[in-house]
mmCIF file with all atom_site columns, C-alpha atoms in Angstrom:
data_model
loop_
_atom_site.group_PDB
_atom_site.id
_atom_site.type_symbol
_atom_site.label_atom_id
_atom_site.label_alt_id
_atom_site.label_comp_id
_atom_site.label_asym_id
_atom_site.label_entity_id
_atom_site.label_seq_id
_atom_site.pdbx_PDB_ins_code
_atom_site.Cartn_x
_atom_site.Cartn_y
_atom_site.Cartn_z
_atom_site.occupancy
_atom_site.B_iso_or_equiv
_atom_site.pdbx_formal_charge
_atom_site.auth_seq_id
_atom_site.auth_comp_id
_atom_site.auth_asym_id
_atom_site.auth_atom_id
_atom_site.pdbx_PDB_model_num
ATOM 1   C CA . PHE A 1 1   ? -0.003  0.009   0.006   1.00 61.00 ? 104 PHE A CA 1
ATOM 2   C CA . ASP A 1 2   ? 1.187   3.528   -0.677  1.00 75.00 ? 105 ASP A CA 1
ATOM 3   C CA . ARG A 1 3   ? -0.785  4.877   2.267   1.00 79.00 ? 106 ARG A CA 1
ATOM 4   C CA . THR A 1 4   ? -3.313  3.771   4.837   1.00 82.00 ? 107 THR A CA 1
ATOM 5   C CA . PHE A 1 5   ? -5.644  5.959   6.884   1.00 83.00 ? 108 PHE A CA 1
ATOM 6   C CA . GLY A 1 6   ? -6.857  5.453   10.446  1.00 83.00 ? 109 GLY A CA 1
ATOM 7   C CA . PRO A 1 7   ? -10.424 5.855   11.695  1.00 82.00 ? 110 PRO A CA 1
ATOM 8   C CA . GLY A 1 8   ? -9.773  9.447   12.733  1.00 88.00 ? 111 GLY A CA 1
ATOM 9   C CA . SER A 1 9   ? -8.748  10.593  9.241   1.00 90.00 ? 112 SER A CA 1
ATOM 10  C CA . SER A 1 10  ? -10.975 13.213  7.611   1.00 93.00 ? 113 SER A CA 1
ATOM 11  C CA . GLN A 1 11  ? -12.318 13.090  4.077   1.00 94.00 ? 114 GLN A CA 1
ATOM 12  C CA . GLY A 1 12  ? -10.176 16.141  3.344   1.00 94.00 ? 115 GLY A CA 1
ATOM 13  C CA . GLU A 1 13  ? -7.003  14.385  4.519   1.00 94.00 ? 116 GLU A CA 1
ATOM 14  C CA . VAL A 1 14  ? -7.719  11.394  2.310   1.00 92.00 ? 117 VAL A CA 1
ATOM 15  C CA . PHE A 1 15  ? -8.499  13.570  -0.718  1.00 94.00 ? 118 PHE A CA 1
ATOM 16  C CA . ASP A 1 16  ? -5.340  15.650  -0.190  1.00 94.00 ? 119 ASP A CA 1
ATOM 17  C CA . GLU A 1 17  ? -3.375  12.434  -0.524  1.00 90.00 ? 120 GLU A CA 1
ATOM 18  C CA . VAL A 1 18  ? -5.010  11.393  -3.805  1.00 88.00 ? 121 VAL A CA 1
ATOM 19  C CA . SER A 1 19  ? -5.699  14.750  -5.468  1.00 92.00 ? 122 SER A CA 1
ATOM 20  C CA . GLN A 1 20  ? -2.445  14.537  -7.428  1.00 92.00 ? 123 GLN A CA 1
ATOM 21  C CA . LEU A 1 21  ? -3.749  11.315  -8.985  1.00 92.00 ? 124 LEU A CA 1
ATOM 22  C CA . VAL A 1 22  ? -6.754  13.284  -10.214 1.00 92.00 ? 125 VAL A CA 1
ATOM 23  C CA . GLN A 1 23  ? -4.373  15.827  -11.739 1.00 92.00 ? 126 GLN A CA 1
ATOM 24  C CA . SER A 1 24  ? -2.451  12.979  -13.367 1.00 93.00 ? 127 SER A CA 1
ATOM 25  C CA . ALA A 1 25  ? -5.696  11.778  -14.965 1.00 89.00 ? 128 ALA A CA 1
ATOM 26  C CA . LEU A 1 26  ? -6.259  15.327  -16.283 1.00 87.00 ? 129 LEU A CA 1
ATOM 27  C CA . ASP A 1 27  ? -2.750  15.211  -17.676 1.00 89.00 ? 130 ASP A CA 1
ATOM 28  C CA . GLY A 1 28  ? -3.682  12.129  -19.711 1.00 87.00 ? 131 GLY A CA 1
ATOM 29  C CA . TYR A 1 29  ? -2.450  9.291   -17.508 1.00 91.00 ? 132 TYR A CA 1
ATOM 30  C CA . LYS A 1 30  ? -4.578  6.298   -16.573 1.00 88.00 ? 133 LYS A CA 1
ATOM 31  C CA . VAL A 1 31  ? -5.329  6.307   -12.867 1.00 87.00 ? 134 VAL A CA 1
ATOM 32  C CA . CYS A 1 32  ? -6.858  3.776   -10.488 1.00 84.00 ? 135 CYS A CA 1
ATOM 33  C CA . ILE A 1 33  ? -7.801  4.414   -6.883  1.00 83.00 ? 136 ILE A CA 1
ATOM 34  C CA . PHE A 1 34  ? -8.344  1.161   -5.027  1.00 81.00 ? 137 PHE A CA 1
ATOM 35  C CA . ALA A 1 35  ? -10.289 0.940   -1.757  1.00 81.00 ? 138 ALA A CA 1
ATOM 36  C CA . TYR A 1 36  ? -9.636  -2.301  0.106   1.00 81.00 ? 139 TYR A CA 1
ATOM 37  C CA . GLY A 1 37  ? -10.741 -3.519  3.503   1.00 81.00 ? 140 GLY A CA 1
ATOM 38  C CA . GLN A 1 38  ? -13.066 -5.757  5.416   1.00 84.00 ? 141 GLN A CA 1
ATOM 39  C CA . THR A 1 39  ? -16.814 -5.274  5.481   1.00 85.00 ? 142 THR A CA 1
ATOM 40  C CA . GLY A 1 40  ? -17.750 -2.274  7.562   1.00 86.00 ? 143 GLY A CA 1
ATOM 41  C CA . SER A 1 41  ? -14.300 -0.668  7.439   1.00 85.00 ? 144 SER A CA 1
ATOM 42  C CA . GLY A 1 42  ? -15.505 2.507   5.684   1.00 84.00 ? 145 GLY A CA 1
ATOM 43  C CA . LYS A 1 43  ? -14.638 1.979   1.995   1.00 85.00 ? 146 LYS A CA 1
ATOM 44  C CA . THR A 1 44  ? -18.008 3.193   0.697   1.00 85.00 ? 147 THR A CA 1
ATOM 45  C CA . HIS A 1 45  ? -18.011 6.144   3.073   1.00 88.00 ? 148 HIS A CA 1
ATOM 46  C CA . THR A 1 46  ? -14.496 7.092   1.972   1.00 89.00 ? 149 THR A CA 1
ATOM 47  C CA . MET A 1 47  ? -15.459 6.960   -1.692  1.00 88.00 ? 150 MET A CA 1
ATOM 48  C CA . PHE A 1 48  ? -18.876 8.673   -1.484  1.00 89.00 ? 151 PHE A CA 1
ATOM 49  C CA . GLY A 1 49  ? -18.897 10.508  1.861   1.00 91.00 ? 152 GLY A CA 1
ATOM 50  C CA . SER A 1 50  ? -21.908 12.471  2.950   1.00 92.00 ? 153 SER A CA 1
ATOM 51  C CA . GLU A 1 51  ? -23.517 15.779  2.002   1.00 92.00 ? 154 GLU A CA 1
ATOM 52  C CA . GLU A 1 52  ? -21.666 17.507  4.836   1.00 94.00 ? 155 GLU A CA 1
ATOM 53  C CA . SER A 1 53  ? -18.361 15.778  4.168   1.00 94.00 ? 156 SER A CA 1
ATOM 54  C CA . PRO A 1 54  ? -18.001 14.631  0.539   1.00 95.00 ? 157 PRO A CA 1
ATOM 55  C CA . GLY A 1 55  ? -15.783 11.646  -0.227  1.00 92.00 ? 158 GLY A CA 1
ATOM 56  C CA . LEU A 1 56  ? -13.219 10.987  -2.902  1.00 92.00 ? 159 LEU A CA 1
ATOM 57  C CA . ILE A 1 57  ? -15.633 10.647  -5.803  1.00 90.00 ? 160 ILE A CA 1
ATOM 58  C CA . PRO A 1 58  ? -17.493 13.958  -5.458  1.00 91.00 ? 161 PRO A CA 1
ATOM 59  C CA . ARG A 1 59  ? -14.272 15.826  -4.593  1.00 95.00 ? 162 ARG A CA 1
ATOM 60  C CA . SER A 1 60  ? -12.461 14.306  -7.588  1.00 93.00 ? 163 SER A CA 1
ATOM 61  C CA . LEU A 1 61  ? -15.310 15.192  -9.948  1.00 90.00 ? 164 LEU A CA 1
ATOM 62  C CA . GLU A 1 62  ? -15.343 18.728  -8.600  1.00 94.00 ? 165 GLU A CA 1
ATOM 63  C CA . GLN A 1 63  ? -11.583 19.044  -9.252  1.00 94.00 ? 166 GLN A CA 1
ATOM 64  C CA . ILE A 1 64  ? -11.989 17.634  -12.758 1.00 92.00 ? 167 ILE A CA 1
ATOM 65  C CA . PHE A 1 65  ? -14.871 19.898  -13.776 1.00 91.00 ? 168 PHE A CA 1
ATOM 66  C CA . ARG A 1 66  ? -13.277 22.991  -12.198 1.00 94.00 ? 169 ARG A CA 1
ATOM 67  C CA . SER A 1 67  ? -10.078 22.319  -14.157 1.00 93.00 ? 170 SER A CA 1
ATOM 68  C CA . THR A 1 68  ? -11.922 21.738  -17.449 1.00 90.00 ? 171 THR A CA 1
ATOM 69  C CA . VAL A 1 69  ? -13.803 25.031  -17.032 1.00 93.00 ? 172 VAL A CA 1
ATOM 70  C CA . GLN A 1 70  ? -10.603 26.942  -16.309 1.00 93.00 ? 173 GLN A CA 1
ATOM 71  C CA . LEU A 1 71  ? -8.726  25.369  -19.201 1.00 91.00 ? 174 LEU A CA 1
ATOM 72  C CA . GLY A 1 72  ? -11.740 25.709  -21.492 1.00 92.00 ? 175 GLY A CA 1
ATOM 73  C CA . GLU A 1 73  ? -11.564 29.461  -20.932 1.00 95.00 ? 176 GLU A CA 1
ATOM 74  C CA . GLN A 1 74  ? -8.022  29.246  -22.332 1.00 94.00 ? 177 GLN A CA 1
ATOM 75  C CA . GLY A 1 75  ? -9.185  27.461  -25.482 1.00 94.00 ? 178 GLY A CA 1
ATOM 76  C CA . TRP A 1 76  ? -8.676  23.827  -24.465 1.00 89.00 ? 179 TRP A CA 1
ATOM 77  C CA . SER A 1 77  ? -11.280 21.199  -25.313 1.00 88.00 ? 180 SER A CA 1
ATOM 78  C CA . PHE A 1 78  ? -11.785 17.930  -23.539 1.00 81.00 ? 181 PHE A CA 1
ATOM 79  C CA . SER A 1 79  ? -13.176 14.461  -23.973 1.00 84.00 ? 182 SER A CA 1
ATOM 80  C CA . LEU A 1 80  ? -13.715 12.830  -20.579 1.00 82.00 ? 183 LEU A CA 1
ATOM 81  C CA . ARG A 1 81  ? -14.374 9.133   -19.900 1.00 80.00 ? 184 ARG A CA 1
ATOM 82  C CA . ALA A 1 82  ? -14.660 7.419   -16.567 1.00 78.00 ? 185 ALA A CA 1
ATOM 83  C CA . SER A 1 83  ? -15.504 3.994   -15.211 1.00 77.00 ? 186 SER A CA 1
ATOM 84  C CA . MET A 1 84  ? -16.319 2.899   -11.741 1.00 77.00 ? 187 MET A CA 1
ATOM 85  C CA . LEU A 1 85  ? -16.664 -0.717  -10.757 1.00 77.00 ? 188 LEU A CA 1
ATOM 86  C CA . GLU A 1 86  ? -17.030 -2.869  -7.716  1.00 76.00 ? 189 GLU A CA 1
ATOM 87  C CA . ILE A 1 87  ? -15.723 -6.385  -7.293  1.00 75.00 ? 190 ILE A CA 1
ATOM 88  C CA . TYR A 1 88  ? -17.409 -8.114  -4.394  1.00 73.00 ? 191 TYR A CA 1
ATOM 89  C CA . ASN A 1 89  ? -17.111 -11.868 -3.862  1.00 73.00 ? 192 ASN A CA 1
ATOM 90  C CA . GLU A 1 90  ? -15.660 -12.082 -7.396  1.00 69.00 ? 193 GLU A CA 1
ATOM 91  C CA . THR A 1 91  ? -18.839 -10.517 -8.815  1.00 72.00 ? 194 THR A CA 1
ATOM 92  C CA . TYR A 1 92  ? -18.250 -7.522  -11.081 1.00 72.00 ? 195 TYR A CA 1
ATOM 93  C CA . ARG A 1 93  ? -20.659 -4.580  -10.833 1.00 74.00 ? 196 ARG A CA 1
ATOM 94  C CA . ASP A 1 94  ? -20.474 -1.535  -13.110 1.00 76.00 ? 197 ASP A CA 1
ATOM 95  C CA . LEU A 1 95  ? -21.441 1.378   -10.876 1.00 75.00 ? 198 LEU A CA 1
ATOM 96  C CA . LEU A 1 96  ? -21.991 3.825   -13.739 1.00 73.00 ? 199 LEU A CA 1
ATOM 97  C CA . GLY A 1 97  ? -23.854 1.819   -16.335 1.00 68.00 ? 200 GLY A CA 1
ATOM 98  C CA . SER A 1 98  ? -24.480 -1.538  -17.827 1.00 63.00 ? 201 SER A CA 1
ATOM 99  C CA . GLN A 1 99  ? -24.132 -4.757  -15.921 1.00 59.00 ? 202 GLN A CA 1
ATOM 100 C CA . LEU A 1 100 ? -22.501 -8.001  -16.991 1.00 56.00 ? 203 LEU A CA 1
ATOM 101 C CA . PRO A 1 101 ? -25.036 -10.509 -18.295 1.00 57.00 ? 204 PRO A CA 1
ATOM 102 C CA . GLN A 1 102 ? -26.811 -12.481 -15.545 1.00 65.00 ? 205 GLN A CA 1
ATOM 103 C CA . GLY A 1 103 ? -24.676 -15.285 -14.135 1.00 61.00 ? 206 GLY A CA 1
ATOM 104 C CA . LYS A 1 104 ? -21.335 -13.923 -15.383 1.00 61.00 ? 207 LYS A CA 1
ATOM 105 C CA . GLN A 1 105 ? -18.575 -13.453 -12.843 1.00 61.00 ? 208 GLN A CA 1
ATOM 106 C CA . HIS A 1 106 ? -15.250 -11.713 -12.857 1.00 60.00 ? 209 HIS A CA 1
ATOM 107 C CA . THR A 1 107 ? -12.534 -14.304 -12.318 1.00 66.00 ? 210 THR A CA 1
ATOM 108 C CA . VAL A 1 108 ? -9.628  -13.372 -10.069 1.00 66.00 ? 211 VAL A CA 1
ATOM 109 C CA . LYS A 1 109 ? -6.448  -15.062 -11.283 1.00 73.00 ? 212 LYS A CA 1
ATOM 110 C CA . HIS A 1 110 ? -3.040  -15.193 -9.624  1.00 76.00 ? 213 HIS A CA 1
ATOM 111 C CA . ASP A 1 111 ? 0.299   -15.381 -11.361 1.00 79.00 ? 214 ASP A CA 1
ATOM 112 C CA . ARG A 1 112 ? 3.441   -17.067 -9.989  1.00 81.00 ? 215 ARG A CA 1
ATOM 113 C CA . GLN A 1 113 ? 4.235   -14.009 -7.907  1.00 75.00 ? 216 GLN A CA 1
ATOM 114 C CA . GLY A 1 114 ? 0.938   -14.194 -6.032  1.00 60.00 ? 217 GLY A CA 1
#
């Protein structure tokens, strides 16, 4: 792991750590933010947050759209694409759109290095 956060960490602290990844995506790099932990550990709260304390997803989208407006005023044009998925018990779920056909599962495979 590059970084872990304790139960007392704020949404702002977590976003400060990953905001440069959002900038990297704006610069054209592929980026993945991976939330991992046991059930009830706060992954969904970290990603979505609440109305009073937004999580990574709303904060990231705000940064992206703010940047595109600013750069658009300078003559830049953008084509944005995003995907968001959940893998739970080896079942793939597209959180932004279409689902896999009924009965299909994502298969987790390991190489020789684990």
